[in-house]
Tab-separated table of C-alpha atoms in Angstrom:
chain	number	residue	atom	x	y	z
A	9	MET	CA	0.000	0.000	0.000
A	10	THR	CA	1.341	3.396	-0.985
A	11	GLU	CA	1.499	5.835	1.925
A	12	SER	CA	2.445	9.010	0.078
A	13	ALA	CA	-0.880	9.945	-1.488
A	14	ALA	CA	-1.766	13.331	-0.024
A	15	GLU	CA	-5.427	12.869	-0.734
A	16	ARG	CA	-5.664	9.622	1.223
A	17	PRO	CA	-8.134	9.837	4.139
A	18	ARG	CA	-6.425	9.224	7.467
A	19	ARG	CA	-9.297	8.819	9.930
A	20	PHE	CA	-11.714	5.968	9.399
A	21	TYR	CA	-14.944	4.728	10.935
A	22	LEU	CA	-16.060	1.103	10.641
A	23	ASP	CA	-19.783	0.335	10.809
A	24	ARG	CA	-20.140	-3.391	11.411
A	25	HIS	CA	-23.153	-5.602	10.817
A	26	GLY	CA	-23.873	-9.307	11.052
A	27	CYS	CA	-22.374	-12.168	12.998
A	28	ALA	CA	-19.281	-12.874	15.085
A	29	LYS	CA	-17.398	-13.958	11.958
A	30	ASN	CA	-18.006	-10.503	10.512
A	31	GLN	CA	-16.744	-9.018	13.771
A	32	VAL	CA	-13.435	-10.874	13.387
A	33	ASP	CA	-13.169	-9.541	9.828
A	34	ALA	CA	-13.824	-6.023	11.122
A	35	GLU	CA	-11.063	-6.409	13.710
A	36	LEU	CA	-8.656	-7.541	11.011
A	37	ILE	CA	-9.593	-4.560	8.820
A	38	ILE	CA	-9.012	-2.137	11.692
A	39	SER	CA	-5.575	-3.616	12.378
A	40	TYR	CA	-4.704	-3.593	8.693
A	41	LEU	CA	-5.528	0.097	8.346
A	42	GLU	CA	-3.884	1.160	11.604
A	43	LYS	CA	-0.622	-0.479	10.535
A	44	ARG	CA	-0.729	1.721	7.470
A	45	GLY	CA	-1.141	4.969	9.337
A	46	TYR	CA	-4.895	5.294	9.466
A	47	ILE	CA	-6.570	6.349	12.713
A	48	HIS	CA	-9.643	4.473	13.895
A	49	THR	CA	-12.379	6.732	15.220
A	50	GLU	CA	-15.848	6.148	16.646
A	51	ASP	CA	-16.912	9.618	15.508
A	52	THR	CA	-18.331	9.600	11.994
A	53	GLU	CA	-18.154	13.399	11.891
A	54	THR	CA	-14.347	13.304	11.851
A	55	ALA	CA	-13.988	10.251	9.610
A	56	GLU	CA	-12.763	10.808	6.064
A	57	LEU	CA	-13.200	7.118	5.280
A	58	ILE	CA	-16.299	5.116	6.266
A	59	ILE	CA	-16.411	1.336	5.843
A	60	ILE	CA	-19.767	-0.448	6.015
A	61	ASN	CA	-18.915	-4.056	6.883
A	62	SER	CA	-22.165	-5.549	5.638
A	63	CYS	CA	-24.207	-8.695	6.253
A	64	GLY	CA	-25.928	-10.572	3.429
A	65	PHE	CA	-27.443	-13.559	5.247
A	66	ILE	CA	-31.164	-12.762	4.966
A	67	GLU	CA	-33.281	-9.995	3.474
A	68	SER	CA	-33.618	-7.959	6.673
A	69	ALA	CA	-29.836	-7.991	7.166
A	70	LYS	CA	-29.273	-6.865	3.580
A	71	LYS	CA	-31.686	-3.971	4.028
A	72	GLU	CA	-30.034	-2.919	7.280
A	73	SER	CA	-26.609	-2.799	5.632
A	74	LEU	CA	-27.800	-0.871	2.587
A	75	ASP	CA	-29.728	1.570	4.767
A	76	ALA	CA	-26.503	2.188	6.693
A	77	LEU	CA	-24.719	2.965	3.430
A	78	PHE	CA	-27.416	5.355	2.239
A	79	SER	CA	-27.529	7.114	5.618
A	80	ALA	CA	-23.758	7.495	5.688
A	81	ARG	CA	-23.699	8.959	2.179
A	82	LYS	CA	-26.444	11.449	3.029
A	83	ALA	CA	-24.853	12.501	6.326
A	84	HIS	CA	-21.261	12.591	5.057
A	85	PRO	CA	-21.231	13.583	1.380
A	86	ALA	CA	-17.503	14.397	1.402
A	87	ALA	CA	-16.361	11.094	2.924
A	88	LYS	CA	-15.060	8.138	0.970
A	89	ILE	CA	-17.437	5.254	1.656
A	90	ILE	CA	-16.686	1.571	1.065
A	91	LEU	CA	-19.264	-1.207	1.138
A	92	ALA	CA	-17.401	-4.273	2.401
A	93	GLY	CA	-18.337	-7.657	3.819
A	94	CYS	CA	-20.806	-10.374	2.895
A	95	LEU	CA	-23.347	-8.301	0.983
A	96	SER	CA	-20.731	-6.793	-1.311
A	97	GLU	CA	-19.124	-10.211	-1.754
A	98	ARG	CA	-22.386	-11.680	-2.983
A	99	TYR	CA	-23.566	-8.803	-5.175
A	100	ALA	CA	-20.331	-7.143	-6.271
A	101	ASP	CA	-21.201	-7.290	-9.954
A	102	VAL	CA	-24.681	-5.868	-9.376
A	103	PHE	CA	-23.480	-3.063	-7.117
A	104	GLU	CA	-20.806	-2.005	-9.581
A	105	GLU	CA	-23.592	-0.611	-11.756
A	106	SER	CA	-26.421	0.044	-9.305
A	107	LEU	CA	-24.819	1.497	-6.177
A	108	PRO	CA	-23.171	4.859	-6.930
A	109	GLU	CA	-23.407	5.772	-3.232
A	110	ALA	CA	-20.351	3.581	-2.599
A	111	ASP	CA	-16.893	4.785	-3.641
A	112	GLY	CA	-15.681	1.203	-3.619
A	113	ILE	CA	-17.039	-2.353	-3.353
A	114	PHE	CA	-14.905	-4.800	-1.370
A	115	GLY	CA	-15.574	-8.518	-0.899
A	116	ASN	CA	-14.433	-10.721	1.974
A	117	GLY	CA	-12.340	-13.295	0.103
A	118	ASP	CA	-9.001	-11.586	0.786
A	119	LEU	CA	-8.979	-8.754	3.309
A	120	ASN	CA	-5.359	-7.972	2.432
A	121	ALA	CA	-6.584	-6.616	-0.901
A	122	LEU	CA	-8.009	-3.596	0.919
A	123	GLY	CA	-4.801	-1.675	0.220
A	124	GLU	CA	-5.242	-2.161	-3.514
A	125	LEU	CA	-8.799	-0.868	-3.308
A	126	LEU	CA	-7.753	2.254	-1.392
A	127	ASP	CA	-4.949	2.936	-3.864
A	128	LYS	CA	-7.454	2.933	-6.684
A	129	ILE	CA	-9.825	5.239	-4.792
A	130	ASP	CA	-6.899	7.639	-4.289
A	131	LYS	CA	-6.499	7.727	-8.061
A	132	GLY	CA	-10.107	8.768	-8.538
A	133	LYS	CA	-11.372	5.337	-9.509
A	134	ARG	CA	-14.416	3.481	-8.195
A	135	PRO	CA	-12.968	-0.007	-7.701
A	136	VAL	CA	-14.735	-3.316	-7.197
A	137	ILE	CA	-12.530	-6.013	-5.685
A	138	LYS	CA	-13.801	-9.527	-5.109
A	139	ARG	CA	-11.043	-12.073	-4.655
A	140	ALA	CA	-11.327	-15.849	-4.694
A	141	GLN	CA	-12.338	-17.508	-1.438
A	142	LYS	CA	-9.118	-19.170	-0.302
A	143	GLY	CA	-7.911	-20.030	3.173
A	144	VAL	CA	-9.061	-18.248	6.310
A	145	CYS	CA	-8.196	-14.579	6.759
A	146	ALA	CA	-6.286	-14.246	10.012
A	147	GLY	CA	-3.591	-12.132	11.593
A	148	GLU	CA	-2.949	-9.656	14.350
A	149	ARG	CA	-6.006	-7.938	15.788
A	150	THR	CA	-4.816	-4.880	17.638
A	151	LYS	CA	-8.332	-3.915	18.689
A	152	LEU	CA	-11.010	-6.391	19.785
A	153	LEU	CA	-14.561	-5.126	19.412
A	154	GLY	CA	-16.192	-7.348	22.017
A	155	TYR	CA	-16.223	-7.142	25.791
A	156	PRO	CA	-13.009	-7.066	27.827
A	157	SER	CA	-11.217	-10.404	28.307
A	158	SER	CA	-13.292	-12.095	25.576
A	159	ALA	CA	-12.413	-12.884	21.965
A	160	TYR	CA	-13.750	-14.794	18.996
A	161	ILE	CA	-11.364	-17.221	17.258
A	162	LYS	CA	-12.352	-18.089	13.702
A	163	ILE	CA	-11.204	-21.673	13.054
A	164	THR	CA	-13.020	-22.291	9.754
A	165	GLU	CA	-14.418	-20.300	6.887
A	166	GLY	CA	-17.139	-21.235	4.415
A	167	CYS	CA	-19.449	-24.233	4.501
A	168	ASN	CA	-20.077	-27.431	2.545
A	169	ASN	CA	-23.377	-28.444	4.154
A	170	ARG	CA	-25.574	-26.852	1.461
A	171	CYS	CA	-28.737	-26.436	3.494
A	172	SER	CA	-31.391	-25.628	0.905
A	173	PHE	CA	-32.399	-22.290	2.453
A	174	CYS	CA	-28.914	-20.956	3.168
A	175	ALA	CA	-26.797	-18.626	1.044
A	176	ILE	CA	-23.647	-18.853	3.184
A	177	PRO	CA	-21.724	-21.051	0.672
A	178	LEU	CA	-22.563	-18.457	-1.998
A	179	ILE	CA	-21.125	-15.728	0.233
A	180	ARG	CA	-18.266	-17.384	2.104
A	181	GLY	CA	-17.419	-20.217	-0.259
A	182	ASN	CA	-16.570	-23.835	0.491
A	183	LEU	CA	-15.174	-25.039	3.807
A	184	ARG	CA	-11.602	-24.060	4.673
A	185	SER	CA	-9.917	-24.775	8.011
A	186	ARG	CA	-7.015	-23.091	9.758
A	187	SER	CA	-4.159	-25.243	10.982
A	188	ALA	CA	-4.260	-26.252	14.626
A	189	GLY	CA	-0.831	-24.663	15.122
A	190	ASP	CA	-2.071	-21.316	13.810
A	191	ILE	CA	-5.068	-21.406	16.125
A	192	ILE	CA	-2.979	-22.346	19.158
A	193	ASP	CA	-0.504	-19.553	18.404
A	194	GLU	CA	-3.340	-17.039	18.243
A	195	ILE	CA	-4.792	-18.214	21.553
A	196	LYS	CA	-1.359	-17.967	23.204
A	197	THR	CA	-0.918	-14.427	21.865
A	198	LEU	CA	-4.325	-13.389	23.160
A	199	GLN	CA	-3.620	-15.015	26.522
A	200	LYS	CA	-0.654	-12.686	26.896
A	201	ARG	CA	-3.024	-9.780	26.291
A	202	GLY	CA	-5.235	-10.906	29.174
A	203	ILE	CA	-7.971	-12.654	27.204
A	204	PHE	CA	-9.816	-15.158	29.388
A	205	GLU	CA	-12.691	-16.350	27.184
A	206	PHE	CA	-12.093	-17.888	23.755
A	207	ASN	CA	-15.186	-18.453	21.616
A	208	LEU	CA	-14.339	-20.762	18.721
A	209	ILE	CA	-16.432	-19.882	15.680
A	210	GLY	CA	-17.054	-21.092	12.146
A	211	GLN	CA	-20.131	-21.916	10.127
A	212	ASP	CA	-19.916	-25.500	11.403
A	213	LEU	CA	-17.235	-26.467	13.909
A	214	ALA	CA	-17.987	-30.164	13.392
A	215	ALA	CA	-16.530	-29.725	9.912
A	216	TYR	CA	-13.210	-28.401	11.197
A	217	GLY	CA	-10.338	-30.143	9.414
A	218	CYS	CA	-12.649	-31.992	6.995
A	219	ASP	CA	-11.927	-29.775	3.986
A	220	GLY	CA	-12.655	-31.512	0.721
A	221	ALA	CA	-14.785	-34.275	2.240
A	222	ASP	CA	-18.033	-35.237	0.540
A	223	GLU	CA	-20.776	-34.390	2.997
A	224	GLY	CA	-23.784	-34.861	0.769
A	225	ASN	CA	-24.233	-38.600	0.292
A	226	SER	CA	-24.145	-40.385	3.634
A	227	GLU	CA	-27.260	-40.955	5.691
A	228	ASP	CA	-25.156	-41.260	8.825
A	229	SER	CA	-22.508	-38.957	10.237
A	230	LEU	CA	-21.618	-37.149	7.074
A	231	TYR	CA	-17.855	-36.933	7.177
A	232	PHE	CA	-17.057	-38.045	10.685
A	233	GLN	CA	-13.524	-39.202	11.355
A	234	THR	CA	-12.140	-40.878	14.471
A	235	PRO	CA	-10.429	-39.136	16.046
A	236	SER	CA	-12.226	-36.094	14.693
A	237	PRO	CA	-10.057	-33.109	13.738
A	238	LEU	CA	-12.046	-31.000	16.205
A	239	SER	CA	-11.165	-33.360	19.056
A	240	LEU	CA	-7.489	-33.187	18.077
A	241	LEU	CA	-7.670	-29.389	18.158
A	242	LEU	CA	-9.311	-29.451	21.584
A	243	GLN	CA	-6.543	-31.763	22.829
A	244	LYS	CA	-3.980	-29.150	21.817
A	245	ILE	CA	-5.991	-26.390	23.487
A	246	SER	CA	-6.329	-28.512	26.606
A	247	ALA	CA	-2.531	-28.811	26.749
A	248	LEU	CA	-2.217	-25.043	27.183
A	249	GLU	CA	-1.411	-23.681	30.618
A	250	GLY	CA	-3.457	-21.171	32.525
A	251	ASP	CA	-7.052	-20.535	33.496
A	252	PHE	CA	-9.443	-19.749	30.671
A	253	TRP	CA	-12.803	-20.562	29.121
A	254	VAL	CA	-13.212	-22.146	25.696
A	255	ARG	CA	-16.671	-22.174	24.140
A	256	LEU	CA	-17.677	-23.966	20.926
A	257	LEU	CA	-20.214	-22.111	18.805
A	258	TYR	CA	-22.230	-23.488	15.872
A	259	ILE	CA	-22.004	-27.275	15.483
A	260	HIS	CA	-24.160	-28.871	12.775
A	261	PRO	CA	-26.177	-31.632	14.494
A	262	ASP	CA	-26.020	-34.071	11.567
A	263	HIS	CA	-22.378	-34.910	12.205
A	264	PHE	CA	-21.701	-34.039	15.812
A	265	PRO	CA	-18.248	-35.407	16.802
A	266	LEU	CA	-19.060	-37.441	19.889
A	267	ASP	CA	-15.383	-37.891	20.698
A	268	ILE	CA	-15.213	-34.304	21.980
A	269	LEU	CA	-17.439	-35.189	24.948
A	270	PRO	CA	-14.785	-36.972	27.080
A	271	LEU	CA	-12.331	-34.140	26.374
A	272	ILE	CA	-14.832	-31.617	27.683
A	273	GLN	CA	-15.533	-33.840	30.681
A	274	ASN	CA	-11.832	-34.004	31.534
A	275	ASP	CA	-11.021	-30.301	31.119
A	276	LYS	CA	-13.382	-27.967	32.953
A	277	ARG	CA	-11.938	-25.018	31.024
A	278	ILE	CA	-13.776	-26.253	27.914
A	279	ILE	CA	-17.361	-25.194	28.507
A	280	PRO	CA	-20.041	-27.850	27.836
A	281	TYR	CA	-22.025	-25.335	25.788
A	282	PHE	CA	-23.457	-26.640	22.523
A	283	ASP	CA	-24.963	-24.376	19.883
A	284	LEU	CA	-26.768	-26.861	17.613
A	285	PRO	CA	-28.998	-25.147	15.026
A	286	PHE	CA	-31.703	-27.766	14.515
A	287	GLN	CA	-33.908	-25.364	12.472
A	288	SER	CA	-36.927	-27.708	12.589
A	289	GLY	CA	-38.406	-30.584	14.545
A	290	ASP	CA	-40.396	-32.022	11.640
A	291	ASN	CA	-38.793	-34.766	9.579
A	292	ARG	CA	-40.208	-33.739	6.205
A	293	ILE	CA	-39.079	-30.150	6.675
A	294	ILE	CA	-35.666	-31.298	7.906
A	295	ARG	CA	-35.207	-33.281	4.678
A	296	ALA	CA	-36.545	-30.403	2.573
A	297	MET	CA	-33.817	-28.293	4.189
A	298	ASN	CA	-31.306	-30.826	2.763
A	299	ARG	CA	-30.382	-32.101	6.179
A	300	ARG	CA	-29.830	-35.767	6.942
A	301	GLY	CA	-31.088	-36.014	10.492
A	302	THR	CA	-34.491	-36.594	12.034
A	303	ALA	CA	-36.176	-35.229	15.118
A	304	GLU	CA	-35.678	-38.625	16.741
A	305	ARG	CA	-31.943	-38.694	16.011
A	306	TYR	CA	-31.555	-35.125	17.229
A	307	THR	CA	-33.385	-35.984	20.443
A	308	GLU	CA	-31.101	-38.976	20.944
A	309	LEU	CA	-28.051	-36.756	20.373
A	310	ILE	CA	-29.200	-34.401	23.118
A	311	ARG	CA	-29.837	-37.358	25.417
A	312	ARG	CA	-26.301	-38.634	24.782
A	313	ILE	CA	-24.738	-35.230	25.418
A	314	LYS	CA	-26.646	-34.714	28.651
A	315	THR	CA	-25.850	-38.260	29.809
A	316	ASP	CA	-22.126	-37.777	29.310
A	317	LEU	CA	-22.044	-34.183	30.558
A	318	LYS	CA	-24.441	-33.513	33.413
A	319	ASP	CA	-23.916	-29.753	33.209
A	320	ALA	CA	-24.287	-29.541	29.426
A	321	VAL	CA	-26.014	-26.425	28.102
A	322	LEU	CA	-27.927	-26.381	24.833
A	323	ARG	CA	-28.674	-23.471	22.509
A	324	THR	CA	-30.480	-23.936	19.222
A	325	THR	CA	-32.131	-22.046	16.378
A	326	PHE	CA	-35.390	-22.582	14.522
A	327	LEU	CA	-36.355	-21.361	11.081
A	328	CYS	CA	-40.082	-20.650	10.832
A	329	GLY	CA	-42.084	-20.534	7.628
A	330	PHE	CA	-39.968	-22.749	5.404
A	331	PRO	CA	-41.849	-22.979	2.077
A	332	GLY	CA	-44.701	-25.434	2.349
A	333	GLU	CA	-44.481	-25.794	6.141
A	334	THR	CA	-47.927	-26.751	7.442
A	335	ASP	CA	-49.493	-26.018	10.810
A	336	GLU	CA	-48.997	-29.653	11.794
A	337	GLU	CA	-45.313	-29.546	10.856
A	338	ALA	CA	-44.841	-26.319	12.825
A	339	GLU	CA	-46.500	-28.041	15.779
A	340	HIS	CA	-43.950	-30.858	15.498
A	341	THR	CA	-41.178	-28.284	15.925
A	342	LEU	CA	-42.892	-26.856	18.986
A	343	THR	CA	-43.193	-30.361	20.462
A	344	PHE	CA	-39.522	-31.007	19.683
A	345	LEU	CA	-38.517	-27.791	21.484
A	346	LYS	CA	-40.481	-28.777	24.564
A	347	GLU	CA	-38.892	-32.225	24.532
A	348	ILE	CA	-35.224	-31.240	24.230
A	349	LYS	CA	-35.603	-28.236	26.588
A	350	PRO	CA	-32.689	-26.026	25.499
A	351	LEU	CA	-31.630	-23.305	27.895
A	352	TRP	CA	-31.580	-20.890	24.976
A	353	SER	CA	-33.103	-20.787	21.507
A	354	GLY	CA	-33.695	-18.245	18.773
A	355	CYS	CA	-36.155	-18.060	15.899
A	356	PHE	CA	-36.022	-16.344	12.551
A	357	SER	CA	-38.373	-16.120	9.591
A	358	TYR	CA	-37.596	-17.865	6.337
A	359	SER	CA	-36.038	-15.472	3.844
A	360	LYS	CA	-36.159	-16.331	0.151
A	361	GLU	CA	-32.573	-16.193	-1.070
A	362	GLU	CA	-31.925	-16.307	-4.794
A	363	ASP	CA	-29.813	-19.172	-6.110
A	364	THR	CA	-30.753	-21.434	-3.203
A	365	PRO	CA	-32.866	-24.583	-3.830
A	366	ALA	CA	-35.570	-23.485	-1.401
A	367	ALA	CA	-36.159	-20.319	-3.434
A	368	LEU	CA	-37.675	-22.510	-6.154
A	369	ILE	CA	-40.380	-23.872	-3.840
A	370	LYS	CA	-43.627	-22.036	-4.597
A	371	LYS	CA	-45.599	-22.607	-1.389
A	372	LYS	CA	-44.950	-19.447	0.588
A	373	VAL	CA	-46.178	-19.296	4.189
A	374	PRO	CA	-48.062	-16.047	4.996
A	375	ALA	CA	-46.095	-13.598	7.143
A	376	LYS	CA	-48.796	-13.472	9.841
A	377	THR	CA	-48.718	-17.255	10.118
A	378	VAL	CA	-44.926	-17.230	10.432
A	379	GLU	CA	-45.108	-14.621	13.172
A	380	LYS	CA	-47.630	-16.684	15.137
A	381	ARG	CA	-45.361	-19.729	14.914
A	382	ILE	CA	-42.365	-17.719	16.079
A	383	GLN	CA	-44.373	-16.360	18.996
A	384	ALA	CA	-45.463	-19.865	20.023
A	385	LEU	CA	-41.839	-21.052	20.063
A	386	GLN	CA	-40.697	-17.979	21.981
A	387	ASN	CA	-43.457	-18.372	24.570
A	388	ALA	CA	-42.502	-21.994	25.131
A	389	GLN	CA	-38.800	-21.129	25.344
A	390	GLU	CA	-39.407	-18.393	27.909
A	391	LYS	CA	-41.012	-20.921	30.244
A	392	ILE	CA	-38.231	-23.454	29.705
A	393	THR	CA	-35.502	-20.858	30.248
A	394	GLU	CA	-37.069	-19.483	33.418
A	395	ALA	CA	-37.513	-22.975	34.898
A	396	LEU	CA	-33.916	-23.946	34.123
A	397	LEU	CA	-32.518	-20.668	35.434
A	398	GLN	CA	-34.507	-21.065	38.668
A	399	GLY	CA	-32.483	-24.212	39.234
A	400	HIS	CA	-29.377	-22.040	39.617
A	401	VAL	CA	-30.767	-19.983	42.498
A	402	GLY	CA	-28.635	-20.500	45.582
A	403	GLN	CA	-25.557	-21.553	43.607
A	404	VAL	CA	-22.258	-19.690	43.290
A	405	PHE	CA	-20.785	-19.200	39.819
A	406	ASP	CA	-17.725	-17.636	38.285
A	407	VAL	CA	-18.910	-14.624	36.295
A	408	LEU	CA	-16.962	-12.752	33.625
A	409	VAL	CA	-17.713	-9.060	34.178
A	410	GLU	CA	-18.628	-7.055	31.078
A	411	GLU	CA	-19.666	-3.714	32.520
A	412	ARG	CA	-19.721	-1.908	35.861
A	413	ILE	CA	-22.551	0.597	36.278
A	414	GLU	CA	-22.722	3.120	39.067
A	415	ASP	CA	-24.095	6.545	39.812
A	416	GLU	CA	-25.236	8.278	42.985
A	417	GLU	CA	-27.923	5.696	43.767
A	418	THR	CA	-27.147	2.650	41.637
A	419	PHE	CA	-24.342	0.161	41.951
A	420	PHE	CA	-24.338	-3.039	39.925
A	421	ALA	CA	-22.438	-4.855	37.210
A	422	LEU	CA	-23.333	-7.003	34.223
A	423	GLY	CA	-21.523	-10.211	33.433
A	424	ARG	CA	-21.906	-13.738	32.134
A	425	CYS	CA	-21.710	-17.197	33.647
A	426	ARG	CA	-20.132	-20.052	31.703
A	427	PHE	CA	-23.510	-21.004	30.232
A	428	GLN	CA	-24.177	-17.524	28.819
A	429	ALA	CA	-22.553	-16.823	25.446
A	430	PRO	CA	-21.755	-13.227	24.493
A	431	GLU	CA	-24.418	-11.164	22.702
A	432	VAL	CA	-27.026	-13.914	22.299
A	433	ASP	CA	-27.916	-15.188	25.793
A	434	GLY	CA	-29.053	-13.595	29.019
A	435	VAL	CA	-26.649	-11.986	31.476
A	436	CYS	CA	-25.960	-12.010	35.192
A	437	VAL	CA	-26.842	-8.836	37.073
A	438	ILE	CA	-24.404	-8.459	39.981
A	439	ARG	CA	-25.224	-6.388	43.079
A	440	PHE	CA	-22.377	-5.195	45.250
A	441	ASP	CA	-21.618	-2.776	48.078
A	442	PRO	CA	-19.341	-0.049	46.670
A	443	ASP	CA	-17.841	0.497	50.109
A	444	ALA	CA	-16.978	-3.151	50.675
A	445	GLU	CA	-13.405	-4.351	50.222
A	446	ASN	CA	-14.403	-6.866	47.535
A	447	ALA	CA	-15.935	-4.092	45.383
A	448	LYS	CA	-12.421	-3.448	44.084
A	449	THR	CA	-12.439	-6.865	42.419
A	450	ILE	CA	-15.349	-6.094	40.118
A	451	PHE	CA	-14.358	-4.367	36.886
A	452	PRO	CA	-14.782	-5.131	33.154
A	453	GLY	CA	-12.783	-8.219	32.261
A	454	ALA	CA	-12.527	-9.556	35.810
A	455	VAL	CA	-13.825	-12.963	36.851
A	456	VAL	CA	-15.692	-12.849	40.168
A	457	LYS	CA	-17.790	-15.233	42.216
A	458	VAL	CA	-21.491	-14.454	42.401
A	459	ARG	CA	-24.181	-16.085	44.508
A	460	ILE	CA	-27.397	-16.297	42.483
A	461	ASP	CA	-30.525	-15.254	44.385
A	462	GLY	CA	-33.053	-14.545	41.664
A	463	VAL	CA	-34.187	-14.700	38.056
A	464	ARG	CA	-35.396	-11.739	36.042
A	465	GLY	CA	-36.715	-12.811	32.647
A	466	VAL	CA	-33.763	-14.397	30.822
A	467	ASP	CA	-31.251	-12.910	33.261
A	468	LEU	CA	-29.852	-14.138	36.544
A	469	VAL	CA	-29.541	-11.824	39.547
A	470	GLY	CA	-26.964	-12.289	42.273
A	471	VAL	CA	-24.686	-10.714	44.813
A	472	LEU	CA	-20.921	-10.461	44.717
A	473	SER	CA	-19.616	-13.281	46.883
A	474	LEU	CA	-16.590	-13.229	49.171
């Protein structure tokens, strides 16, 4: 990247959208620019360069990202504005002609190509750069955008599962895995910076290390190996010294690597938290989604996990309104939810995504019907969550503090127990006496002991323990 261009903007603002994987990309972009003399600012008024790191997963996310671009252009007509991320990766060719509000279009295949894009903008061009999806973008992240002492570690990129409703392979490409050595080195580096919680992310962690395998033909575990590459990675993580949390996020339930269970049992630093996006509890819909499991097999998987790990925590996701989904099939999903009793679950409406097989199915479910089905699932989950959280009352947990809040009359902190993932789950509200000696121990990034004495919605309430 050339540094001599006088017209190059020096202060930049990054507007991020989407998932944790997008957050890691945003952190890499910030580090990349700072190394080249740019100054990161949270004030759009002083930014000469604005980067919209977009999401392209579903229609509502696309609209949110484009609205952010249009708003930025209207509010900051003199700024150079780049549309980056998943949305620009997917529609780069379309946006080249139809989106004059952006001074540049930048995909997510190779973040190191950002310098080339900025060079071209400096020369008065309106570049579009979309590189091939190869490897996993990684590197130094000088600024983490999450809460203190917590970081996301991207261990895979892309996906080979080809769920019929999902556009992720069109956006992120086929599965690619980082080497175990690279991941371990990154964790060690972050440990030295005081990071305590490591959230391993990818589109499907079960697929880690299975690049190139054929996942589409087997009725059983699709590309399961023994030992699984994920278990070998966890063995290496378990060999690390120090106190930390490791959480696994997003494991496809069709090929769950059962050999990770004894590793988690033997190392309490690896949290028995399983984010398994079942999407449906009806067998016909599951198959229409191009998944190989059944509600019965998924129920048995949960039984096995909970048998081997008594303190296992389950989070899942359901997609409502898949084309052709009947009331009876939606009821099967509700029954499935009540049977597996996850501590956490989320719901989202089906979004018709072009170039996906499901987009060709004509039987659209009315929006009002979809909303009623989502509400039924949410109502059931609220009762399950409250009942499970009530079981923690009277217990003492380690809590990772995210924020300390105090004014003249209010003193409390917000944090998370091991079974609460960042951003998506409830939190722990911590009361403390500001004049007590132990009040000094509670600050963002600290791990403190909290005695739980109540439940408030999806949140736990407790008092700082000695």
